[in-house]
Short mmCIF file of C-alpha atoms and ligand atoms in Angstrom, two decimals:
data_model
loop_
_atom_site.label_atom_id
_atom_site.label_comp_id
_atom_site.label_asym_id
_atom_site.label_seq_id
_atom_site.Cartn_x
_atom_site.Cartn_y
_atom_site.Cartn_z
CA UNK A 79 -26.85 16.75 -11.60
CA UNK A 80 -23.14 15.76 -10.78
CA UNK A 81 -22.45 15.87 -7.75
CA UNK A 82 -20.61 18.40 -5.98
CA UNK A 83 -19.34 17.02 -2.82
CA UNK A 84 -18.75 13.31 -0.77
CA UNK A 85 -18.56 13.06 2.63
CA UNK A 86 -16.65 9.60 3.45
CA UNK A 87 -16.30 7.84 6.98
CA UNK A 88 -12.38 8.63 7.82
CA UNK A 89 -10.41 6.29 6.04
CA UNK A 90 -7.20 4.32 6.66
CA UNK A 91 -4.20 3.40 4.52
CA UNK A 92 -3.78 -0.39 3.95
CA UNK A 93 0.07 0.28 3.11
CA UNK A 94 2.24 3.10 3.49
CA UNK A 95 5.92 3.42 3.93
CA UNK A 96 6.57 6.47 6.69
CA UNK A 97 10.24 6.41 6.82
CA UNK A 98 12.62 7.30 9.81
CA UNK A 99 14.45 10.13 11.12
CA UNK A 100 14.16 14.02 9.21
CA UNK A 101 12.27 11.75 6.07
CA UNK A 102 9.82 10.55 8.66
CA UNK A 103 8.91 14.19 10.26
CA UNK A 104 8.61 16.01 6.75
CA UNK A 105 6.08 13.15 5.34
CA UNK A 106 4.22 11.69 8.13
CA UNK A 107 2.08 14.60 8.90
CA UNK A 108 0.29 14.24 5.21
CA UNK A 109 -0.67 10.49 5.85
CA UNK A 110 -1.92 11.36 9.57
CA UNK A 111 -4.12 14.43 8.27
CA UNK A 112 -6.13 12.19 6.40
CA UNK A 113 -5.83 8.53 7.52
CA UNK A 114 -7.60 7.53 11.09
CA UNK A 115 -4.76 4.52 10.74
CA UNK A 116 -2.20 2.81 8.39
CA UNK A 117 -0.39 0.12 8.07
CA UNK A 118 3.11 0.92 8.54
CA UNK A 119 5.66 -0.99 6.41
CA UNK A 120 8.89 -2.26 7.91
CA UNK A 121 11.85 -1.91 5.48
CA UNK A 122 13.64 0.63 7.39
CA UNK A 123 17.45 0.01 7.94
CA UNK A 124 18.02 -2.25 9.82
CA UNK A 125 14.50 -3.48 8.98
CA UNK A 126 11.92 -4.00 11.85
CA UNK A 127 12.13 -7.29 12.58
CA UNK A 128 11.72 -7.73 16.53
CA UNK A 129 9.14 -6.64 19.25
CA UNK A 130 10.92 -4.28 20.38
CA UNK A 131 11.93 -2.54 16.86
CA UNK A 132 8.49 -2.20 16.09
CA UNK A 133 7.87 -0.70 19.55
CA UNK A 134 10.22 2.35 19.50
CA UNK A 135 9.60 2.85 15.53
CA UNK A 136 5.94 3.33 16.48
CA UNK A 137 6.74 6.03 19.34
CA UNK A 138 9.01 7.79 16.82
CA UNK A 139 6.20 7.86 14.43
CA UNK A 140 3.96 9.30 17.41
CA UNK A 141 6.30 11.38 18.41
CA UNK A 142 6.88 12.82 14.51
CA UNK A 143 3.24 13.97 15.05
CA UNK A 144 1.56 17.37 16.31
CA UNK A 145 0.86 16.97 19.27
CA UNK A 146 -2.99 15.72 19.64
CA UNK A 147 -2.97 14.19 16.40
CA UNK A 148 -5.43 11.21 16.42
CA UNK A 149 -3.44 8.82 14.19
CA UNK A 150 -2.56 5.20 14.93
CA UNK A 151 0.20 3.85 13.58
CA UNK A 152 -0.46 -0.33 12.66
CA UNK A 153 3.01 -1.69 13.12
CA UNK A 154 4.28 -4.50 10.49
CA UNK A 155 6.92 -7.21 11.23
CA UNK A 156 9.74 -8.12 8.20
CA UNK A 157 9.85 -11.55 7.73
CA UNK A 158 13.60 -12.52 6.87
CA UNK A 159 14.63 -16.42 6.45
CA UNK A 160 15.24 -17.09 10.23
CA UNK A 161 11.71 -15.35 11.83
CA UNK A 162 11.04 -16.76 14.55
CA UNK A 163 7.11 -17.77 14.84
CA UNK A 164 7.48 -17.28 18.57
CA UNK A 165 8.53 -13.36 18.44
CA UNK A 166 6.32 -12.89 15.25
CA UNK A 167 3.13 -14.59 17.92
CA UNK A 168 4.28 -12.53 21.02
CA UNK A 169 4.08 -9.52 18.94
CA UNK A 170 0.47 -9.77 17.71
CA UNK A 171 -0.63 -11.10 20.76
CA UNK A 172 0.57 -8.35 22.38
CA UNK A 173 -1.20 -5.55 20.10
CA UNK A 174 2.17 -4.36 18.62
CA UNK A 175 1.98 -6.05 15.28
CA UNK A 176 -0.80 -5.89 12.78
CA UNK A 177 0.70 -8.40 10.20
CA UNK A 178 3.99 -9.88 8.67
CA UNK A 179 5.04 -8.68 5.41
CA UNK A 180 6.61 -10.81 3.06
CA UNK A 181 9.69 -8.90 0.68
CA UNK A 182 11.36 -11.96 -2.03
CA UNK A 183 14.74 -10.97 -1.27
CA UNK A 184 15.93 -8.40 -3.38
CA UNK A 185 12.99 -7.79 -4.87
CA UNK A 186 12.59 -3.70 -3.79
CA UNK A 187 13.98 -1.42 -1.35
CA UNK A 188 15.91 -2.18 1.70
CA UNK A 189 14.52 -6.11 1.04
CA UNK A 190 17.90 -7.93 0.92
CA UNK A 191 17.49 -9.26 4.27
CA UNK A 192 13.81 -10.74 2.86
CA UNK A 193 13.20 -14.10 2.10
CA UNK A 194 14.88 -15.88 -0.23
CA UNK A 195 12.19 -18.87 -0.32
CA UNK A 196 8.69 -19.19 0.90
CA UNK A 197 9.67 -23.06 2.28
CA UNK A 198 12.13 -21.11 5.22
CA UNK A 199 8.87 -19.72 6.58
CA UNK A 200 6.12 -21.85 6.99
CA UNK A 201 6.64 -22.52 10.95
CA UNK A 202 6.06 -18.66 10.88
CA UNK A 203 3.05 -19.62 8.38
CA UNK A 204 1.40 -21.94 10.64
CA UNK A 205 1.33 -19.87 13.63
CA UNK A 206 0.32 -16.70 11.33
CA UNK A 207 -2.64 -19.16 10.28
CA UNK A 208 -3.70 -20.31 13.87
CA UNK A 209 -3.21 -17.13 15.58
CA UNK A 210 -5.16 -15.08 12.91
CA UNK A 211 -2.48 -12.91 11.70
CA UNK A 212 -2.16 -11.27 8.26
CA UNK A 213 0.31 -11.79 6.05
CA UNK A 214 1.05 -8.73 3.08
CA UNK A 215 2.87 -9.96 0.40
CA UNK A 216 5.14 -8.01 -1.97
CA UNK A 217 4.27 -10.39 -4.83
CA UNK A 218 6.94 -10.33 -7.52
CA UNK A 219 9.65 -12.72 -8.29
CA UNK A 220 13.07 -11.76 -7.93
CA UNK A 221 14.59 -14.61 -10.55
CA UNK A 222 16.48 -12.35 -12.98
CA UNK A 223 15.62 -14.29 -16.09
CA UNK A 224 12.16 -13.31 -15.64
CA UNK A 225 11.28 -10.01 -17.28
CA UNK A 226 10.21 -7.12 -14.85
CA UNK A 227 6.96 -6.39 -16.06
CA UNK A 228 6.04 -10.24 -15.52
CA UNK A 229 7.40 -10.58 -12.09
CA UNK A 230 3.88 -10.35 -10.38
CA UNK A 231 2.01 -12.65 -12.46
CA UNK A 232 5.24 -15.54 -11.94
CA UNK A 233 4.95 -14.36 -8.44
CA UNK A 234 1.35 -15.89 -8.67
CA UNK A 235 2.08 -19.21 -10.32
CA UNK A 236 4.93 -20.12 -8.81
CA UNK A 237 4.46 -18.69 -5.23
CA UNK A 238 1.02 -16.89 -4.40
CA UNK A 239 -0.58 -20.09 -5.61
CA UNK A 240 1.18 -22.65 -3.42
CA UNK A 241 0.69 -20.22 -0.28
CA UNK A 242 -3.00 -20.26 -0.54
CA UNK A 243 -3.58 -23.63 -1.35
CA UNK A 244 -1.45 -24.81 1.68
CA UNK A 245 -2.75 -21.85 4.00
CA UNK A 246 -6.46 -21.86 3.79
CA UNK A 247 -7.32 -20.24 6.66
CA UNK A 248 -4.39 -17.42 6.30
CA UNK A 249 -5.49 -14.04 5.47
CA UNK A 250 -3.26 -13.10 2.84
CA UNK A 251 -3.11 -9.93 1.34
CA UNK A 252 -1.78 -9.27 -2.10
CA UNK A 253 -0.17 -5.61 -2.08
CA UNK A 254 -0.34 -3.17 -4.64
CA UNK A 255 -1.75 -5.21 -7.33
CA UNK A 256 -0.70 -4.14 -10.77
CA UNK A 257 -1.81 -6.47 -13.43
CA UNK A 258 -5.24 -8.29 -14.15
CA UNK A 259 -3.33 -12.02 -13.50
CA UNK A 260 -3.15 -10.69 -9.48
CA UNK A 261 -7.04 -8.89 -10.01
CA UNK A 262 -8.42 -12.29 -11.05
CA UNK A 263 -6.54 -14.27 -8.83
CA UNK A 264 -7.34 -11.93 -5.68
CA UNK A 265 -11.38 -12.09 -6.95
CA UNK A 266 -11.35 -15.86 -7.41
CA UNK A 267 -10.13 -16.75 -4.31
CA UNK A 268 -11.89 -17.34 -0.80
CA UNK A 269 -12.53 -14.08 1.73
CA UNK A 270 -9.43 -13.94 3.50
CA UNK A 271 -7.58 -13.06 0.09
CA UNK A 272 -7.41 -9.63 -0.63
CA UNK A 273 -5.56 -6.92 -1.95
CA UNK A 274 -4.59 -3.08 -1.48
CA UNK A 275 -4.22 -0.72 -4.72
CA UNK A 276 -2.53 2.12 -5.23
CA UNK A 277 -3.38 5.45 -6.86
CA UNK A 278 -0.94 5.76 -9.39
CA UNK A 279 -1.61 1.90 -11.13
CA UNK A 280 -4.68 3.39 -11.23
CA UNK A 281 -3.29 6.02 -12.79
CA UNK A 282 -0.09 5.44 -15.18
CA UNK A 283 0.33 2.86 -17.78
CA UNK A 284 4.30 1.78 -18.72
CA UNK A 285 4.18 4.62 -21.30
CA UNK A 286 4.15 7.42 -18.47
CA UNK A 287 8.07 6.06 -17.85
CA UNK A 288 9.04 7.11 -20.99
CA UNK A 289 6.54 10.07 -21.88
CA UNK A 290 8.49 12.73 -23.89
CA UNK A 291 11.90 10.95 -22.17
CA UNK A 292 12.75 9.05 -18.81
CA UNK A 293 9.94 10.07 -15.80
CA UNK A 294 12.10 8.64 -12.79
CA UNK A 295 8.43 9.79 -10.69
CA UNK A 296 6.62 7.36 -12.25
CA UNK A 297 8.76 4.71 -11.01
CA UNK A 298 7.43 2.41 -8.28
CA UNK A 299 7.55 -1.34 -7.80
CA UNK A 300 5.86 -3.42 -9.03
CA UNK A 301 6.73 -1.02 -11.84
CA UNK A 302 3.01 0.42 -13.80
CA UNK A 303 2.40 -2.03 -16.50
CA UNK A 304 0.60 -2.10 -19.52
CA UNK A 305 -2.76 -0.45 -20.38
CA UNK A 306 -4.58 -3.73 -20.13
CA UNK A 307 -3.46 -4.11 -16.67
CA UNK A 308 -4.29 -0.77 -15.25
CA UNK A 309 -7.48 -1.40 -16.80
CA UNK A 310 -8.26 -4.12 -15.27
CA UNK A 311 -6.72 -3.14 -11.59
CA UNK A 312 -9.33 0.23 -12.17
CA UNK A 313 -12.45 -2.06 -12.65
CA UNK A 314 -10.95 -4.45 -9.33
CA UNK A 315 -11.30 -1.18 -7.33
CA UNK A 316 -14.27 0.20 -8.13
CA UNK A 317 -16.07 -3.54 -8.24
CA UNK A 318 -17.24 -2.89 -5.02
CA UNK A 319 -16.05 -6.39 -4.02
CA UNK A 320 -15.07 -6.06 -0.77
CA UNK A 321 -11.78 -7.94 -1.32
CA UNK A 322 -10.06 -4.51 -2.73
CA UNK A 323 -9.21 -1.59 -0.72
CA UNK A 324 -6.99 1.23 -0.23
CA UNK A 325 -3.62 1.00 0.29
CA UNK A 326 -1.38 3.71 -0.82
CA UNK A 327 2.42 1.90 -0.96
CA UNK A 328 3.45 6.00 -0.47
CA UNK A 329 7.00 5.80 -0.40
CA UNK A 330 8.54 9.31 -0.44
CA UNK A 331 12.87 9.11 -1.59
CA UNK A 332 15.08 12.44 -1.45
CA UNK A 333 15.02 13.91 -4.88
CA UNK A 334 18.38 13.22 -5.63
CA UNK A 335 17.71 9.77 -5.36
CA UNK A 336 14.72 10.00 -7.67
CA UNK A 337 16.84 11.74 -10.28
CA UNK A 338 19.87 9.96 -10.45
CA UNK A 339 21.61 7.27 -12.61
CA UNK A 340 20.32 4.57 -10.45
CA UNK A 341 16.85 6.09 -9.31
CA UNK A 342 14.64 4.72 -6.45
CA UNK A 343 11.64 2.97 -6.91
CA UNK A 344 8.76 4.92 -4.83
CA UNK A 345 6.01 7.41 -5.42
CA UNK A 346 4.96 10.25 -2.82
CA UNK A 347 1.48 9.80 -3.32
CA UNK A 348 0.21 10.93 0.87
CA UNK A 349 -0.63 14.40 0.18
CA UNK A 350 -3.11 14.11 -2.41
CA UNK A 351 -3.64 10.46 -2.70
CA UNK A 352 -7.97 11.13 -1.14
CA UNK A 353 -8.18 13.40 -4.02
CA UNK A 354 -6.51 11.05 -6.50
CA UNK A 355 -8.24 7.86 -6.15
CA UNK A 356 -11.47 9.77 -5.78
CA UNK A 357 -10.81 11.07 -9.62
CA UNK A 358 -10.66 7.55 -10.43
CA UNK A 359 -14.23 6.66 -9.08
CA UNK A 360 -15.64 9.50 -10.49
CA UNK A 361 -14.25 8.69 -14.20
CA UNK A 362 -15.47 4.92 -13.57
CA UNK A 363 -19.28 6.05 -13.05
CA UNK A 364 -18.38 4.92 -9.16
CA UNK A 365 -18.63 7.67 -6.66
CA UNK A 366 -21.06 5.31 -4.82
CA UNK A 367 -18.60 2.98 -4.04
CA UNK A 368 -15.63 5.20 -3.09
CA UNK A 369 -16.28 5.02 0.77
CA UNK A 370 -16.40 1.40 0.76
CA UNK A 371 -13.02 1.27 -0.56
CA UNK A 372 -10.88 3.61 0.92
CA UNK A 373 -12.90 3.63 4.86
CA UNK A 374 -14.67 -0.43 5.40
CA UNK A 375 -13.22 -2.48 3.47
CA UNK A 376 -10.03 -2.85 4.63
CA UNK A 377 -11.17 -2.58 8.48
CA UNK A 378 -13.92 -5.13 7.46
CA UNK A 379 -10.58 -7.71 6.23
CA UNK A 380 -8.21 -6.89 9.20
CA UNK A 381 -11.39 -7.14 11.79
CA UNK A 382 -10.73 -3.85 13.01
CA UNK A 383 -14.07 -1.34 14.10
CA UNK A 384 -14.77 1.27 11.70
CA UNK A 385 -13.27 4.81 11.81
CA UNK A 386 -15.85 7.73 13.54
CA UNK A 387 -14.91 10.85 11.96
CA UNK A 388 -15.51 12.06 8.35
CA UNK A 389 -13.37 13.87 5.61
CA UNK A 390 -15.47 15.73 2.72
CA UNK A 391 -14.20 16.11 -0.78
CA UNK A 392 -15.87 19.04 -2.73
CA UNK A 393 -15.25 19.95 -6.56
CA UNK A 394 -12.77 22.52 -6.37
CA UNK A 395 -9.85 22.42 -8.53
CA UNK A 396 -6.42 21.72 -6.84
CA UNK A 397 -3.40 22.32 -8.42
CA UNK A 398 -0.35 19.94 -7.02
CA UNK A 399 2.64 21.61 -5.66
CA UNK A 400 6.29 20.91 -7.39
CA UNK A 401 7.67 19.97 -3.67
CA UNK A 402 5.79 18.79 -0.56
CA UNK A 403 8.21 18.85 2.15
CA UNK A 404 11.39 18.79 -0.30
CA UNK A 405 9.81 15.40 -2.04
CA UNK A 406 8.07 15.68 -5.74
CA UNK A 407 4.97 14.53 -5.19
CA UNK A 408 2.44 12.26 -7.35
CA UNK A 409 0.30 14.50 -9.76
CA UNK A 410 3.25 17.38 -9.40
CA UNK A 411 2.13 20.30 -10.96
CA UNK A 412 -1.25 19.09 -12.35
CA UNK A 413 -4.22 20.08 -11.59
CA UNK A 414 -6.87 17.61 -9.57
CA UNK A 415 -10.42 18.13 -9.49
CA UNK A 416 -11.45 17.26 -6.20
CA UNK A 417 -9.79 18.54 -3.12
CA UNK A 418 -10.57 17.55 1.01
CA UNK A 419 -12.34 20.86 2.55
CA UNK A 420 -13.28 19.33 5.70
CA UNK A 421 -12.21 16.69 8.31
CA UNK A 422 -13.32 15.76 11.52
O1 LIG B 42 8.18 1.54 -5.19
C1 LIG B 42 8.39 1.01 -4.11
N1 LIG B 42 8.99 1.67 -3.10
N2 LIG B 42 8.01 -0.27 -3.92
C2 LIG B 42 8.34 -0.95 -2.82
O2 LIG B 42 8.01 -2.11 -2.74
C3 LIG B 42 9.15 -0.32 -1.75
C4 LIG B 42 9.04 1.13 -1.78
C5 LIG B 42 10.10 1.84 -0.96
O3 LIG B 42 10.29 1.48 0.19
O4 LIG B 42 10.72 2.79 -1.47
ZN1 LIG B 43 5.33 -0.63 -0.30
#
């Protein structure tokens, strides 16, 4: 018989980007309804760079909530050239950072005060490494004579490579893998490398950019590669090696700035995304291994207790608005065929 509902331990969202201001009210709700916690990303502007930053964007981010909500918001510090490994310590000591993320200058959104080599960080490394604190790594190269659908897998030899050879005991986490070079490389290394995935590079191959003309809502980055590549981050997630686990990269943009000459890279994947990936287990013969992915694994890495509640997914056909909260969402206007009916 197939089976006609899941109930999951809550789960959490390894990597999401919540925005500020009116952005920041419309979208949060969708990742708190489901998500016990997330890890917030820091490329606001200015991008959240000191204690105090961090401090205030996390109250706004309460304070976007209804009131009562039981979401926690894991704050991220932006590593730029000059971080200072004292702030970066003080922070995570202190319980206000989670982890550093690490943006190649340039290489996405609101990253051009990133860093522009991996050399101007490794005080900041060492400390990270001693003190026990994460660091999530945007892992593409920025060097513009390397072609954009390779820029993860250069990432790896050039960059990814040297960082955990010289930072054994670093957890490192590899976001939003996208190609089977950053799969294999993730699986082959030690316990504290890991990586988040997203739903739609489980999703979309390249052609979905160009299907029937240019799909500015399938563009994220890394950018969706080849078919080879999704196919190979699919069978990463549903491994069940505990090294792979949830992480959204939701990263809702006006729709104006979607559909424009010179669109933004980002995919609105929080109000759907349980349903989504869950899709995706089910076509890979792995419901049984859904929880572990989206609700322990990650928790397991960061060494955070596991979530109490439960959501439950049932069968039931969901059809996906055109707008949630003014933004086109991921899956807009097709129909999913598992949808939450219960959380608590
Ligand atoms: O597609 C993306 N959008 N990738 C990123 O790395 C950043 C994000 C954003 O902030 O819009
Ligand atoms: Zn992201």
């Amino acid at each position: 018989m197939e089976t006609q509902a899941i109930t999951i331990r809550r789960p959490d969202d390894w990597h999401v980007h919540l925005r500020d201001g009116d952005m920041l009210r419309a979208v949060a709700p969708y990742t708190a309804r489901r998500f016990a916690r997330a890890i917030v990303m820091p490329n606001l502007v200015p991008p959240v760079t000191s204690v105090a930053a961090a401090e205030a964007y996390r109250d706004r981010i309460v304070a976007a909530l209804p009131e009562g909500t039981a979401f926690q918001p894991l704050m991220t510090c932006y590593l730029t050239d000059d971080a200072d490994p004292e702030e970066v310590a003080r922070g995570f000591e202190a319980g206000v950072w989670a982890a550093c993320k690490l943006y190649p200058a340039g290489a996405t959104t609101n990253s051009a005060s990133g860093v522009t080599d991996v050399r101007n960080i490794r005080p900041v490394l060492e400390r990270m490494q001693r003190i026990g604190m994460p660091l999530l790594v945007h892992g593409e190269v920025t060097d513009p004579a390397v072609d954009v659908f390779d820029r993860e897998a250069v990432f790896i030899e050039r960059v990814g490579a040297g960082l955990v050879r010289d930072f054994p005991e670093l957890k490192i986490v590899m976001e939003h893998i996208t190609t089977a070079d950053a799969a294999e490389f993730v699986a082959a290394g030690g316990p504290l490398l890991g990586a988040t995935i997203t739903p739609q590079h489980l999703h979309l191959n390249r052609n979905a950019l160009f299907a029937g003309g240019l799909r500015p809502h399938a563009y994220c980055l890394p950018v969706v590669k080849r078919e080879r590549h999704r196919l190979a981050v699919r069978a990463a997630a549903v491994s069940g090696s505990p090294k792979f686990f949830l992480g959204t990269d939701s990263a809702p943009h006006a729709v104006e700035a979607k559909e424009s000459g010179c669109g933004c890279a980002g995919i609105f994947n929080a109000p759907f995304a349980l349903e989504s990936y869950l899709q995706v287990f089910e076509e890979e013969g792995a419901i049984d291994r859904f929880e572990a992915f989206a609700s322990e694994n990650g928790a397991r890495f960061y060494g955070l207790p596991l979530n109490q509640g439960t959501v439950t997914l049932a069968r039931e056909a969901v059809d996906v608005p055109e707008r949630v909260a003014g933004v086109v969402p991921f899956h807009a206007g097709e129909r999913l065929a598992w949808r939450v009916v219960e959380t608590d």
